[in-house]
Amino acid sequence: TFLCLQWLDSIDLAGRTVVDYGCGSGILGIAALLLGAERVIAVDNDPQALVATRDNLARNDIDEHRLSACAPEQLGQRHPDCQVDVLVANILAGPLISLADTLTNLTLPGGKLCLSGITAGQAMEVQSAYPAVNFAPPALREEWVRLTGTRTATRA
């Protein structure tokens, strides 16, 4: 989470739409809003995570219309043709690999992705699942790795 927060703080989020995929308590999406993002779409398969995200949004006095929280299967219904400027996913390597096409296609060409929840030994495997992303060198903190990159014009 720290690595993702650090990255969010380093990019220009003004007026951007962000997807926080695997939002958990919503900390990354809420941070994006506090750092200037216009809108956040928070996605999680755990209903309790979506409740926690909405609760934390209220605790931070952020307008509820700036964050939409939904389950993955609701994403297409609530946000048809959803493609965003910035996507952050702080989940484990296995889900990051299995969701590679989904996460890539949620990101606009030229958009930024941040993937974390990965150990150093998993970084290459995760990167190889994202051929439509030009990755920067990985960031390391203790045993964790953050992968960031830019989506190319090619669809996954």
PDB file of C-alpha atoms in Angstrom:
ATOM      1  CA  THR A   1       0.000   0.000   0.000  1.00  0.00           C
ATOM      2  CA  PHE A   2       2.831   2.387   0.870  1.00  0.00           C
ATOM      3  CA  LEU A   3       4.419   1.912  -2.553  1.00  0.00           C
ATOM      4  CA  CYS A   4       1.097   2.641  -4.280  1.00  0.00           C
ATOM      5  CA  LEU A   5       0.468   5.743  -2.151  1.00  0.00           C
ATOM      6  CA  GLN A   6       3.972   6.971  -2.926  1.00  0.00           C
ATOM      7  CA  TRP A   7       3.339   6.520  -6.653  1.00  0.00           C
ATOM      8  CA  LEU A   8      -0.073   8.231  -6.545  1.00  0.00           C
ATOM      9  CA  ASP A   9       1.563  11.190  -4.814  1.00  0.00           C
ATOM     10  CA  SER A  10       4.195  11.397  -7.567  1.00  0.00           C
ATOM     11  CA  ILE A  11       1.834  11.718 -10.548  1.00  0.00           C
ATOM     12  CA  ASP A  12      -0.544  14.442 -11.686  1.00  0.00           C
ATOM     13  CA  LEU A  13      -4.059  13.296 -10.806  1.00  0.00           C
ATOM     14  CA  ALA A  14      -5.830  16.614 -11.414  1.00  0.00           C
ATOM     15  CA  GLY A  15      -9.066  15.984 -13.295  1.00  0.00           C
ATOM     16  CA  ARG A  16      -8.293  12.285 -13.772  1.00  0.00           C
ATOM     17  CA  THR A  17     -10.506   9.243 -13.331  1.00  0.00           C
ATOM     18  CA  VAL A  18      -8.895   6.417 -11.351  1.00  0.00           C
ATOM     19  CA  VAL A  19      -9.832   2.757 -10.930  1.00  0.00           C
ATOM     20  CA  ASP A  20      -8.827   1.227  -7.589  1.00  0.00           C
ATOM     21  CA  TYR A  21      -9.165  -2.478  -8.416  1.00  0.00           C
ATOM     22  CA  GLY A  22      -9.233  -4.632  -5.286  1.00  0.00           C
ATOM     23  CA  CYS A  23     -10.006  -1.541  -3.243  1.00  0.00           C
ATOM     24  CA  GLY A  24     -10.127  -3.185   0.191  1.00  0.00           C
ATOM     25  CA  SER A  25     -10.798  -0.311   2.590  1.00  0.00           C
ATOM     26  CA  GLY A  26     -10.596   2.265  -0.198  1.00  0.00           C
ATOM     27  CA  ILE A  27      -7.379   3.890   0.986  1.00  0.00           C
ATOM     28  CA  LEU A  28      -5.831   4.182  -2.477  1.00  0.00           C
ATOM     29  CA  GLY A  29      -8.968   5.528  -4.136  1.00  0.00           C
ATOM     30  CA  ILE A  30      -9.545   8.016  -1.329  1.00  0.00           C
ATOM     31  CA  ALA A  31      -5.907   9.099  -1.486  1.00  0.00           C
ATOM     32  CA  ALA A  32      -6.296   9.640  -5.245  1.00  0.00           C
ATOM     33  CA  LEU A  33      -9.310  11.905  -4.605  1.00  0.00           C
ATOM     34  CA  LEU A  34      -7.431  13.832  -1.914  1.00  0.00           C
ATOM     35  CA  LEU A  35      -4.518  14.211  -4.343  1.00  0.00           C
ATOM     36  CA  GLY A  36      -6.736  15.779  -6.999  1.00  0.00           C
ATOM     37  CA  ALA A  37      -8.424  13.001  -8.957  1.00  0.00           C
ATOM     38  CA  GLU A  38     -11.843  13.989 -10.241  1.00  0.00           C
ATOM     39  CA  ARG A  39     -13.447  10.573  -9.823  1.00  0.00           C
ATOM     40  CA  VAL A  40     -12.655   7.069  -8.544  1.00  0.00           C
ATOM     41  CA  ILE A  41     -14.205   3.738  -9.416  1.00  0.00           C
ATOM     42  CA  ALA A  42     -13.482   1.334  -6.551  1.00  0.00           C
ATOM     43  CA  VAL A  43     -13.844  -2.356  -7.387  1.00  0.00           C
ATOM     44  CA  ASP A  44     -13.721  -5.334  -5.041  1.00  0.00           C
ATOM     45  CA  ASN A  45     -15.252  -8.819  -4.983  1.00  0.00           C
ATOM     46  CA  ASP A  46     -15.753  -8.608  -1.195  1.00  0.00           C
ATOM     47  CA  PRO A  47     -19.010  -6.800  -0.279  1.00  0.00           C
ATOM     48  CA  GLN A  48     -17.500  -5.807   3.098  1.00  0.00           C
ATOM     49  CA  ALA A  49     -14.664  -4.041   1.286  1.00  0.00           C
ATOM     50  CA  LEU A  50     -17.186  -1.955  -0.633  1.00  0.00           C
ATOM     51  CA  VAL A  51     -18.965  -1.040   2.618  1.00  0.00           C
ATOM     52  CA  ALA A  52     -15.624  -0.131   4.241  1.00  0.00           C
ATOM     53  CA  THR A  53     -14.691   1.998   1.226  1.00  0.00           C
ATOM     54  CA  ARG A  54     -17.958   3.956   1.423  1.00  0.00           C
ATOM     55  CA  ASP A  55     -17.561   4.370   5.200  1.00  0.00           C
ATOM     56  CA  ASN A  56     -14.007   5.670   4.801  1.00  0.00           C
ATOM     57  CA  LEU A  57     -15.142   8.053   2.086  1.00  0.00           C
ATOM     58  CA  ALA A  58     -17.639   9.566   4.531  1.00  0.00           C
ATOM     59  CA  ARG A  59     -14.991   9.718   7.296  1.00  0.00           C
ATOM     60  CA  ASN A  60     -12.834  11.800   4.982  1.00  0.00           C
ATOM     61  CA  ASP A  61     -15.675  14.190   4.136  1.00  0.00           C
ATOM     62  CA  ILE A  62     -15.475  13.466   0.411  1.00  0.00           C
ATOM     63  CA  ASP A  63     -18.556  13.906  -1.768  1.00  0.00           C
ATOM     64  CA  GLU A  64     -20.043  10.435  -2.316  1.00  0.00           C
ATOM     65  CA  HIS A  65     -20.639  11.257  -5.985  1.00  0.00           C
ATOM     66  CA  ARG A  66     -16.882  11.292  -6.614  1.00  0.00           C
ATOM     67  CA  LEU A  67     -16.452   7.590  -5.796  1.00  0.00           C
ATOM     68  CA  SER A  68     -18.414   4.675  -7.206  1.00  0.00           C
ATOM     69  CA  ALA A  69     -17.897   1.343  -5.399  1.00  0.00           C
ATOM     70  CA  CYS A  70     -18.935  -1.873  -7.112  1.00  0.00           C
ATOM     71  CA  ALA A  71     -18.236  -5.577  -7.528  1.00  0.00           C
ATOM     72  CA  PRO A  72     -16.296  -6.649 -10.653  1.00  0.00           C
ATOM     73  CA  GLU A  73     -19.424  -8.098 -12.262  1.00  0.00           C
ATOM     74  CA  GLN A  74     -21.218  -4.741 -11.816  1.00  0.00           C
ATOM     75  CA  LEU A  75     -18.459  -2.681 -13.421  1.00  0.00           C
ATOM     76  CA  GLY A  76     -19.714  -3.075 -17.002  1.00  0.00           C
ATOM     77  CA  GLN A  77     -23.301  -2.320 -15.991  1.00  0.00           C
ATOM     78  CA  ARG A  78     -22.490   0.782 -13.958  1.00  0.00           C
ATOM     79  CA  HIS A  79     -19.673   2.045 -16.151  1.00  0.00           C
ATOM     80  CA  PRO A  80     -20.153   0.790 -19.725  1.00  0.00           C
ATOM     81  CA  ASP A  81     -17.092   1.188 -21.931  1.00  0.00           C
ATOM     82  CA  CYS A  82     -15.095   2.145 -18.839  1.00  0.00           C
ATOM     83  CA  GLN A  83     -11.553   3.248 -19.594  1.00  0.00           C
ATOM     84  CA  VAL A  84      -9.641   5.448 -17.195  1.00  0.00           C
ATOM     85  CA  ASP A  85      -6.509   7.583 -17.003  1.00  0.00           C
ATOM     86  CA  VAL A  86      -5.032   5.787 -13.988  1.00  0.00           C
ATOM     87  CA  LEU A  87      -5.468   2.279 -12.613  1.00  0.00           C
ATOM     88  CA  VAL A  88      -4.064   1.025  -9.330  1.00  0.00           C
ATOM     89  CA  ALA A  89      -4.311  -2.598  -8.198  1.00  0.00           C
ATOM     90  CA  ASN A  90      -2.716  -3.604  -4.903  1.00  0.00           C
ATOM     91  CA  ILE A  91      -3.617  -7.288  -4.958  1.00  0.00           C
ATOM     92  CA  LEU A  92      -1.655 -10.531  -5.120  1.00  0.00           C
ATOM     93  CA  ALA A  93       0.371 -11.712  -8.118  1.00  0.00           C
ATOM     94  CA  GLY A  94      -2.050 -14.528  -9.068  1.00  0.00           C
ATOM     95  CA  PRO A  95      -5.069 -12.229  -9.453  1.00  0.00           C
ATOM     96  CA  LEU A  96      -2.916  -9.586 -11.174  1.00  0.00           C
ATOM     97  CA  ILE A  97      -1.915 -12.186 -13.759  1.00  0.00           C
ATOM     98  CA  SER A  98      -5.420 -13.592 -14.261  1.00  0.00           C
ATOM     99  CA  LEU A  99      -6.872 -10.060 -14.510  1.00  0.00           C
ATOM    100  CA  ALA A 100      -4.185  -8.744 -16.883  1.00  0.00           C
ATOM    101  CA  ASP A 101      -6.474  -8.308 -19.906  1.00  0.00           C
ATOM    102  CA  THR A 102      -9.224  -6.761 -17.786  1.00  0.00           C
ATOM    103  CA  LEU A 103      -6.906  -4.287 -16.053  1.00  0.00           C
ATOM    104  CA  THR A 104      -5.114  -3.365 -19.270  1.00  0.00           C
ATOM    105  CA  ASN A 105      -8.389  -2.792 -21.114  1.00  0.00           C
ATOM    106  CA  LEU A 106      -9.726  -0.622 -18.273  1.00  0.00           C
ATOM    107  CA  THR A 107      -6.800   1.734 -18.856  1.00  0.00           C
ATOM    108  CA  LEU A 108      -6.873   4.242 -21.700  1.00  0.00           C
ATOM    109  CA  PRO A 109      -4.011   4.116 -24.197  1.00  0.00           C
ATOM    110  CA  GLY A 110      -1.383   6.392 -22.689  1.00  0.00           C
ATOM    111  CA  GLY A 111      -2.891   5.806 -19.236  1.00  0.00           C
ATOM    112  CA  LYS A 112      -0.883   4.790 -16.189  1.00  0.00           C
ATOM    113  CA  LEU A 113      -1.024   1.479 -14.288  1.00  0.00           C
ATOM    114  CA  CYS A 114       0.322   0.700 -10.840  1.00  0.00           C
ATOM    115  CA  LEU A 115       0.441  -2.952  -9.790  1.00  0.00           C
ATOM    116  CA  SER A 116       1.535  -4.068  -6.341  1.00  0.00           C
ATOM    117  CA  GLY A 117       1.137  -6.840  -3.796  1.00  0.00           C
ATOM    118  CA  ILE A 118       3.949  -8.622  -5.623  1.00  0.00           C
ATOM    119  CA  THR A 119       7.154 -10.106  -4.270  1.00  0.00           C
ATOM    120  CA  ALA A 120      10.470  -9.624  -6.060  1.00  0.00           C
ATOM    121  CA  GLY A 121      10.364 -13.207  -7.334  1.00  0.00           C
ATOM    122  CA  GLN A 122       6.947 -12.642  -8.961  1.00  0.00           C
ATOM    123  CA  ALA A 123       7.651  -9.339 -10.723  1.00  0.00           C
ATOM    124  CA  MET A 124       8.838 -10.746 -14.059  1.00  0.00           C
ATOM    125  CA  GLU A 125       5.880 -13.131 -14.327  1.00  0.00           C
ATOM    126  CA  VAL A 126       3.428 -10.314 -13.627  1.00  0.00           C
ATOM    127  CA  GLN A 127       5.134  -7.996 -16.118  1.00  0.00           C
ATOM    128  CA  SER A 128       5.020 -10.640 -18.845  1.00  0.00           C
ATOM    129  CA  ALA A 129       1.222 -10.905 -18.431  1.00  0.00           C
ATOM    130  CA  TYR A 130       0.937  -7.234 -19.518  1.00  0.00           C
ATOM    131  CA  PRO A 131       2.430  -7.029 -23.040  1.00  0.00           C
ATOM    132  CA  ALA A 132       0.498  -3.810 -23.783  1.00  0.00           C
ATOM    133  CA  VAL A 133       2.221  -1.959 -20.922  1.00  0.00           C
ATOM    134  CA  ASN A 134       5.619  -0.284 -21.056  1.00  0.00           C
ATOM    135  CA  PHE A 135       6.923  -0.763 -17.521  1.00  0.00           C
ATOM    136  CA  ALA A 136       9.325   1.487 -15.653  1.00  0.00           C
ATOM    137  CA  PRO A 137      11.966  -0.183 -13.497  1.00  0.00           C
ATOM    138  CA  PRO A 138      10.318  -1.858 -10.466  1.00  0.00           C
ATOM    139  CA  ALA A 139      10.257  -0.072  -7.110  1.00  0.00           C
ATOM    140  CA  LEU A 140      11.233  -2.175  -4.101  1.00  0.00           C
ATOM    141  CA  ARG A 141      10.397  -1.867  -0.422  1.00  0.00           C
ATOM    142  CA  GLU A 142      11.381  -4.728   1.845  1.00  0.00           C
ATOM    143  CA  GLU A 143      10.094  -7.854   0.048  1.00  0.00           C
ATOM    144  CA  TRP A 144       7.430  -5.990  -1.958  1.00  0.00           C
ATOM    145  CA  VAL A 145       7.592  -4.699  -5.516  1.00  0.00           C
ATOM    146  CA  ARG A 146       5.583  -2.013  -7.262  1.00  0.00           C
ATOM    147  CA  LEU A 147       5.279  -2.152 -11.038  1.00  0.00           C
ATOM    148  CA  THR A 148       4.244   0.997 -12.876  1.00  0.00           C
ATOM    149  CA  GLY A 149       3.871   1.595 -16.560  1.00  0.00           C
ATOM    150  CA  THR A 150       2.062   3.228 -19.410  1.00  0.00           C
ATOM    151  CA  ARG A 151      -0.521   1.472 -21.542  1.00  0.00           C
ATOM    152  CA  THR A 152       0.390   1.393 -25.223  1.00  0.00           C
ATOM    153  CA  ALA A 153      -2.144   2.045 -27.980  1.00  0.00           C
ATOM    154  CA  THR A 154      -2.569  -1.691 -28.569  1.00  0.00           C
ATOM    155  CA  ARG A 155      -5.536  -3.373 -26.869  1.00  0.00           C
ATOM    156  CA  ALA A 156      -4.743  -6.410 -24.744  1.00  0.00           C
TER     157      ALA A 156
END
